[in-house]
Structures are given as C-alpha cells and as structure tokens.
XYZ file of C-alpha atoms in Angstrom:
391
model
C 50.991 -18.830 3.734
C 51.660 -21.122 0.740
C 51.592 -19.919 -2.846
C 48.953 -21.486 -5.077
C 51.621 -23.648 -6.702
C 52.867 -24.784 -3.276
C 49.299 -25.524 -2.204
C 48.811 -27.967 -5.087
C 52.161 -29.610 -4.413
C 51.353 -30.024 -0.728
C 47.880 -31.390 -1.450
C 49.347 -34.128 -3.644
C 51.875 -35.121 -0.993
C 49.024 -35.911 1.392
C 47.197 -38.271 -0.972
C 46.961 -42.039 -0.594
C 48.635 -43.400 -3.738
C 49.214 -47.084 -3.009
C 46.825 -50.031 -2.490
C 45.443 -50.508 1.009
C 45.496 -54.117 2.199
C 42.392 -55.325 4.023
C 42.978 -57.613 6.998
C 40.914 -59.678 6.970
C 39.626 -59.605 3.368
C 35.946 -58.794 2.804
C 33.335 -60.688 0.825
C 31.889 -58.712 -2.069
C 28.374 -59.097 -0.688
C 29.449 -57.641 2.669
C 30.541 -54.272 1.259
C 28.736 -51.121 2.277
C 26.969 -49.688 -0.766
C 27.123 -48.022 -3.158
C 30.645 -49.273 -3.834
C 32.667 -49.106 -7.039
C 33.952 -52.609 -7.754
C 36.334 -54.129 -10.301
C 36.025 -57.722 -11.508
C 39.740 -58.515 -11.645
C 39.452 -61.511 -13.960
C 37.769 -59.366 -16.602
C 39.982 -56.360 -15.896
C 43.191 -58.376 -16.332
C 41.884 -59.891 -19.578
C 41.043 -56.432 -20.975
C 44.518 -55.088 -20.211
C 46.202 -58.093 -21.800
C 43.995 -58.071 -24.896
C 44.620 -54.420 -25.731
C 48.351 -54.648 -25.145
C 48.699 -57.854 -27.168
C 46.694 -56.398 -30.053
C 48.789 -53.244 -30.295
C 52.083 -55.079 -29.889
C 51.324 -57.361 -32.841
C 50.680 -54.271 -34.975
C 53.787 -52.362 -33.965
C 51.896 -49.708 -31.993
C 52.475 -48.507 -28.458
C 49.878 -47.872 -25.758
C 49.904 -44.579 -23.893
C 47.010 -45.278 -21.527
C 44.734 -42.392 -20.626
C 44.400 -41.987 -16.868
C 41.558 -39.453 -17.093
C 39.281 -42.484 -17.115
C 40.427 -44.368 -13.993
C 42.341 -41.582 -12.145
C 44.331 -44.213 -10.257
C 48.132 -44.604 -10.098
C 47.550 -48.211 -8.998
C 45.812 -49.010 -12.277
C 48.248 -46.943 -14.329
C 51.149 -48.966 -12.932
C 49.395 -52.191 -13.882
C 48.997 -50.894 -17.431
C 52.673 -49.940 -17.527
C 53.623 -53.372 -16.206
C 51.612 -54.863 -19.083
C 53.710 -52.929 -21.606
C 52.307 -49.380 -21.920
C 55.025 -46.819 -22.713
C 53.526 -44.104 -20.532
C 50.316 -42.394 -19.510
C 48.145 -39.508 -20.659
C 46.573 -36.982 -18.316
C 43.850 -34.521 -19.216
C 44.858 -32.003 -16.551
C 47.945 -30.750 -14.768
C 46.462 -31.951 -11.471
C 46.172 -35.510 -12.773
C 49.784 -35.357 -13.945
C 50.897 -34.171 -10.503
C 49.255 -37.200 -8.909
C 50.788 -39.647 -11.387
C 54.277 -38.206 -10.970
C 53.942 -38.247 -7.188
C 53.269 -41.990 -7.426
C 56.527 -42.547 -9.332
C 55.177 -42.564 -12.909
C 57.446 -40.357 -15.024
C 56.390 -40.714 -18.685
C 53.370 -38.393 -18.774
C 51.704 -36.564 -21.657
C 49.307 -33.752 -20.708
C 46.793 -33.887 -23.554
C 45.060 -30.499 -23.151
C 46.686 -27.135 -23.876
C 47.978 -25.154 -20.888
C 48.077 -21.375 -21.352
C 47.993 -19.706 -17.908
C 51.218 -18.823 -16.131
C 50.139 -20.521 -12.896
C 49.626 -23.869 -14.624
C 52.686 -23.449 -16.821
C 54.791 -23.052 -13.695
C 53.262 -26.221 -12.279
C 54.206 -28.067 -15.460
C 57.734 -26.657 -15.228
C 57.888 -27.971 -11.655
C 56.934 -31.418 -12.923
C 59.541 -31.219 -15.682
C 62.225 -30.490 -13.088
C 61.453 -33.873 -11.547
C 61.086 -35.884 -14.752
C 62.380 -35.522 -18.302
C 59.419 -37.654 -19.400
C 56.893 -34.812 -19.040
C 55.354 -33.832 -22.388
C 52.815 -31.160 -23.288
C 50.698 -30.188 -26.282
C 50.401 -26.716 -27.769
C 47.999 -25.416 -30.399
C 48.991 -21.748 -30.632
C 52.187 -19.750 -30.955
C 51.340 -17.769 -27.800
C 51.134 -20.997 -25.801
C 54.474 -22.168 -27.178
C 56.102 -18.835 -26.370
C 54.806 -18.882 -22.791
C 56.307 -22.323 -22.200
C 59.512 -21.243 -23.949
C 59.989 -18.300 -21.582
C 59.324 -20.278 -18.419
C 61.362 -23.296 -19.513
C 64.284 -21.013 -20.379
C 64.009 -19.287 -16.989
C 64.130 -22.717 -15.353
C 67.072 -23.798 -17.550
C 65.372 -26.957 -18.777
C 64.077 -28.465 -22.002
C 60.467 -29.516 -22.427
C 59.017 -32.008 -24.908
C 56.180 -30.576 -27.023
C 53.602 -32.013 -29.418
C 51.442 -29.934 -31.739
C 47.759 -30.662 -31.107
C 45.622 -30.907 -34.275
C 41.915 -30.066 -34.438
C 40.156 -33.023 -36.120
C 37.097 -30.888 -36.827
C 35.646 -30.949 -33.316
C 36.285 -27.253 -32.691
C 37.398 -28.065 -29.145
C 41.187 -27.805 -29.029
C 43.938 -28.010 -31.580
C 45.325 -26.021 -34.472
C 44.083 -26.533 -38.013
C 45.910 -29.345 -39.831
C 48.088 -28.459 -42.789
C 49.815 -25.104 -43.185
C 48.751 -23.709 -39.783
C 50.227 -26.745 -38.019
C 53.396 -26.458 -40.102
C 53.770 -22.797 -39.139
C 53.499 -23.679 -35.455
C 55.962 -26.556 -35.744
C 58.425 -24.305 -37.574
C 58.043 -21.677 -34.871
C 58.828 -24.236 -32.174
C 61.825 -25.721 -33.980
C 63.158 -22.341 -35.151
C 62.432 -19.976 -32.272
C 61.997 -22.023 -29.087
C 65.383 -23.332 -27.968
C 63.975 -24.708 -24.704
C 61.212 -26.703 -26.402
C 61.841 -30.007 -28.162
C 59.343 -30.757 -30.915
C 58.314 -34.413 -30.564
C 55.444 -34.790 -32.990
C 51.674 -34.516 -33.392
C 48.576 -35.324 -31.380
C 45.218 -35.840 -33.071
C 42.475 -37.169 -30.832
C 39.314 -37.614 -32.908
C 36.918 -37.796 -29.990
C 33.878 -37.152 -32.161
C 34.324 -40.631 -33.647
C 34.764 -42.727 -30.514
C 31.026 -43.242 -29.978
C 29.861 -43.231 -33.591
C 27.361 -46.092 -33.831
C 28.111 -48.888 -36.271
C 31.616 -50.095 -37.014
C 31.522 -49.309 -40.732
C 30.217 -45.775 -40.161
C 32.803 -45.207 -37.437
C 35.587 -46.534 -39.634
C 34.620 -44.379 -42.625
C 34.313 -41.194 -40.580
C 37.486 -41.802 -38.593
C 39.597 -42.730 -41.616
C 38.480 -39.589 -43.436
C 39.319 -37.289 -40.518
C 42.612 -38.986 -39.664
C 43.791 -38.429 -43.228
C 44.207 -34.720 -42.425
C 46.617 -35.667 -39.665
C 48.531 -38.052 -41.906
C 48.877 -35.366 -44.564
C 50.073 -32.889 -41.934
C 52.760 -35.256 -40.748
C 53.927 -35.767 -44.348
C 53.920 -31.988 -44.884
C 56.133 -31.423 -41.842
C 58.517 -34.154 -42.900
C 58.716 -32.700 -46.429
C 59.855 -29.446 -44.818
C 62.611 -31.229 -42.906
C 60.831 -31.529 -39.548
C 61.120 -34.984 -38.022
C 57.844 -36.306 -36.541
C 58.773 -39.255 -34.311
C 55.399 -39.285 -32.489
C 51.880 -39.314 -33.943
C 49.548 -40.030 -31.050
C 45.767 -40.221 -30.713
C 42.925 -42.678 -31.079
C 41.082 -44.444 -28.308
C 39.058 -47.470 -27.313
C 36.389 -46.922 -29.966
C 38.891 -46.886 -32.834
C 41.648 -49.151 -31.532
C 41.244 -51.768 -34.279
C 40.720 -49.114 -36.965
C 43.996 -47.468 -35.959
C 45.617 -50.897 -35.871
C 44.636 -51.540 -39.493
C 45.561 -48.054 -40.725
C 48.942 -48.268 -39.016
C 49.752 -44.533 -38.952
C 49.641 -43.726 -35.226
C 52.739 -44.473 -33.183
C 50.762 -44.825 -29.942
C 47.133 -45.145 -28.886
C 45.553 -43.037 -26.110
C 43.047 -45.631 -24.918
C 41.418 -45.594 -21.489
C 37.892 -47.018 -21.308
C 38.906 -50.468 -22.597
C 39.984 -51.400 -19.072
C 36.500 -50.889 -17.585
C 33.935 -50.390 -20.387
C 30.441 -48.974 -19.935
C 26.980 -48.849 -21.501
C 27.915 -46.047 -23.916
C 30.824 -47.965 -25.408
C 29.005 -51.286 -25.501
C 26.229 -49.714 -27.565
C 28.428 -48.327 -30.366
C 28.657 -51.717 -32.067
C 31.690 -53.739 -33.043
C 33.147 -55.265 -36.151
C 30.450 -57.705 -37.293
C 28.405 -57.184 -34.124
C 25.597 -54.880 -32.997
C 27.392 -54.516 -29.665
C 30.987 -53.611 -28.978
C 32.145 -56.683 -27.098
C 35.881 -56.619 -27.847
C 36.426 -55.773 -24.189
C 34.111 -56.908 -21.409
C 32.736 -54.753 -18.576
C 34.864 -55.016 -15.450
C 33.624 -51.955 -13.520
C 30.349 -52.182 -11.601
C 28.645 -50.175 -8.896
C 27.491 -52.536 -6.166
C 24.102 -51.326 -4.904
C 21.468 -52.527 -2.427
C 17.729 -52.922 -2.946
C 16.325 -50.799 -0.099
C 12.611 -50.271 -0.780
C 9.670 -51.720 -2.720
C 7.102 -48.923 -2.898
C 5.090 -50.570 -5.667
C 4.595 -54.097 -6.959
C 6.647 -53.629 -10.116
C 9.229 -51.232 -8.728
C 12.167 -51.687 -6.392
C 14.495 -48.926 -5.236
C 18.286 -49.123 -4.882
C 20.672 -46.822 -3.032
C 22.436 -45.371 -6.087
C 21.227 -42.303 -7.979
C 22.893 -39.578 -9.970
C 25.494 -39.027 -7.215
C 26.697 -42.601 -7.783
C 26.228 -43.254 -11.520
C 27.044 -40.382 -13.867
C 25.600 -40.207 -17.356
C 25.252 -37.886 -20.316
C 23.377 -40.152 -22.739
C 22.857 -43.751 -21.588
C 21.329 -45.227 -18.433
C 22.753 -47.761 -15.965
C 22.015 -51.447 -16.503
C 21.975 -54.383 -14.103
C 24.524 -57.117 -14.563
C 23.167 -60.587 -15.373
C 19.511 -59.637 -14.810
C 17.258 -59.135 -17.811
C 13.717 -57.831 -18.012
C 14.396 -54.772 -15.835
C 14.967 -51.075 -16.546
C 16.933 -48.661 -14.345
C 15.484 -45.163 -13.847
C 17.128 -42.379 -11.858
C 15.109 -41.583 -8.763
C 17.076 -38.569 -7.580
C 20.465 -37.928 -6.032
C 20.665 -41.056 -3.865
C 18.150 -43.416 -5.444
C 17.643 -45.552 -8.508
C 14.298 -47.133 -9.339
C 14.337 -50.556 -10.978
C 11.303 -51.209 -13.142
C 10.442 -54.916 -12.930
C 9.008 -55.725 -16.350
C 9.827 -59.425 -16.504
C 12.916 -59.960 -14.360
C 15.008 -63.035 -15.098
C 15.829 -63.209 -11.395
C 13.792 -62.235 -8.360
C 15.072 -59.110 -6.618
C 14.316 -58.895 -2.891
C 14.911 -56.237 -0.274
C 18.502 -56.351 0.941
C 19.834 -57.934 -2.256
C 23.157 -56.593 -3.510
C 23.141 -55.919 -7.262
C 25.897 -55.041 -9.715
C 25.207 -52.119 -12.033
C 27.079 -51.311 -15.236
C 27.923 -47.599 -15.378
C 26.501 -45.560 -18.254
C 29.779 -43.628 -18.623
C 32.791 -44.846 -16.673
C 34.886 -41.643 -16.608
C 32.524 -39.323 -14.685
C 31.223 -42.234 -12.593
C 34.736 -42.980 -11.336
C 35.112 -39.332 -10.359
C 32.288 -39.770 -7.821
C 34.144 -42.303 -5.644
C 37.184 -42.376 -3.354
C 38.133 -46.049 -3.730
C 37.810 -49.077 -5.962
C 36.995 -52.468 -4.455
C 38.799 -54.953 -6.720
C 37.696 -58.537 -6.247
C 38.446 -62.047 -7.394
C 36.231 -65.012 -6.557
C 33.926 -62.515 -4.783
C 36.666 -61.597 -2.282
C 38.052 -58.074 -1.824
C 41.611 -58.049 -0.485
C 42.609 -54.437 -1.223
C 41.257 -50.945 -1.702
C 42.641 -48.990 -4.648
C 42.540 -45.225 -4.034
C 41.108 -43.079 -6.832
C 43.831 -40.600 -6.025
C 43.206 -38.137 -8.874
C 39.431 -37.844 -8.412
C 38.334 -34.225 -8.529
C 41.706 -33.150 -9.935
C 40.234 -31.083 -12.762
C 42.651 -28.142 -12.632
C-alpha cells in the first residue's frame, strides 16, 4: 500500500500534461457544450501586453497558475518572458514540476509534516522551489526536514497586508522572523518578502484602488528597508496582481508581479474600472464558456445548458459575449436562464453562445480541458491538469 506522499506522487504521474492534437480539427460551433474555450488571438495579446509592460519598467512576471491550473499555459507565459510561476497549493506545484517547470513559488504557508515532506520531495528535484513562511514554528519545521534531507530550501517571509488571512505583521515581527531564519536555520536560504494585497485587487475605481494599495504597500516597503538596515539582504519583494499591475509599475518597489487573471479576464475584473475608464479594459476577455440554447419555456426567456456547475461566481453574474439587452440568471446546477429584455441579436434554440465567466479561477476548476481556437477552429485540447488540486 502506498504512503500518502507516494499516493500524491503517483497521481501526478498519471496526469495528462501536454496538449492533445485533434485530427481532424473541430469547428468551434461543433463542440459539445458546455465547453471552456480560449480565444487565442486575445489570449496571445494579453500575454504580450503584460510582459511588455513589466519589462519596460524593470519588473519581472511570476505568473500565478492558481488561475489557469494548466502547465500548457504556464509554459507559454514562461516562453513570453516570465521568470517562474506561483502556485497556491503543494498539489499545484507538484503538477507544474511534473510538466518540467522548475522555478516555482508556493505562495501559501505550509505547516503540516505531510505537506512539508512533499515540498522537500519537490526540492530534491529542483533547486528552484521556493516557499513562504509567516511563523517561527513553520520555519523550524522546514529547517528540520530540509536538514534531514541534506538540502537547502529558498524561503520568503510572507507579510500580512491587513487582510488577516496569512502573513506575519510587517515591521519588527517580520524582522524577528527573518533574523531567526538567517541566524538559526542553516538549511533555509532567506530570499526576501512576499506581500500580496488581495483586498485591493477588486477595489472599484482606479483612484480608490491606487490610494488604498499604495498606503498598504508602504508597510511592506518599510519592512524591506528595516531588514536591510539590520544587514539582511532582500533580493526579492514579490506580490501584486492583475488589478494593481500598473500601480506597481509606477511605484517600482516590487521585483516581480504575481499576476494571473490578466490572461483570461472575467466580469469581476472588468467591473473594477481602469485608469480613466469605468471599466477595466487593459486586458480583453479571452476565456468563454460555450453554451447551447436548449429550451424556450416563456416568450422572453431562453434556457442554456450551463448553470452553477459550469460558471462559478461569488459576486458577479455571467454575461453573453457580443449580445446586449439580455441578462443571465442561474437556473440551477445545469441551467442558465437568459432574460430577453431587448436582445441585440435573436437567440434561437440550438444556437451556441459564448459566455464571459463571472470569476475565472473557480470556473476553470470546473472543467477538464480548454478548447483554444483561432478563426473559429479548435486544433488542440489543453488539459487543466491541476484542477481540483487544492491540497
């Protein structure tokens, strides 16, 4: 019988990690629905725009794979110039490493021995594995296991930006932890600081978002200066995301940006507003659920085959692409009900419609494959290899 650690390793080895070529290719309108599709022209433009922007400002991109959960997409981001990837969980990191990606930062603290041993196993295969810690006990646990394995592990101190979710308090508490790592943990290499200010990413209005983010980030900047004044080198200061990419670019303090949603976009991000715009349109939506109109129970309603099992949300609702005068309502697990107020295009039974996801991250986690297309032709399937990998 396998150990739990061996079970996870074996489960990753059985995953499909590479694109699957379709022979012959399939027309977009011939796909079985609901299907998660990627408009490649828009997707490619989003990747290039973010990378070009950061490069001109001397910042690196460490793309967050918790959004797309796909080694195929991560490799495209790396090919565009990203220095590595972020993973929210150990399981996601295991999938990325299995695909050949070696520069991986696990952005959430790991404090159980079972998961620590899985991280140590990853670090045996790649010196590019990095972790965050926010407590001395967590650092000491990794120190013991790394020493037992006779390896060194890169560590960042995670700062709490005021969210109360993870992270140590900026300032003296963070200094104490960094001093503990550098002074007492010979198997841990202190690499710098992480400060992800997630409570700002969806703040509505660019000016309000900028003011709030700048104020909170200042605590991280002061912490870095405090560490450096005490003789601790801080080569990495990582954080930020899609919602603050151009704020971080202007501030110029982060060494690398942990952006993810920019590649796909969704209703939640579009509605936060951009610089000089009521909508955030710096990056265009490239991810859509293809759905089919399957029933017309009433004159001003038409039902599609995609409900809450196909389009995840926590605040916003799905929206149809290129059709105005309609409103999407959830009709249960498998159904969505389109309210036909004054549709700009007639919707008939059997029509295939593209729907913009309310929130791309949890929506992606509902599917096994992406259907990327160009000129309405799908030539490959891209496995969502890390879907469900929440451990």
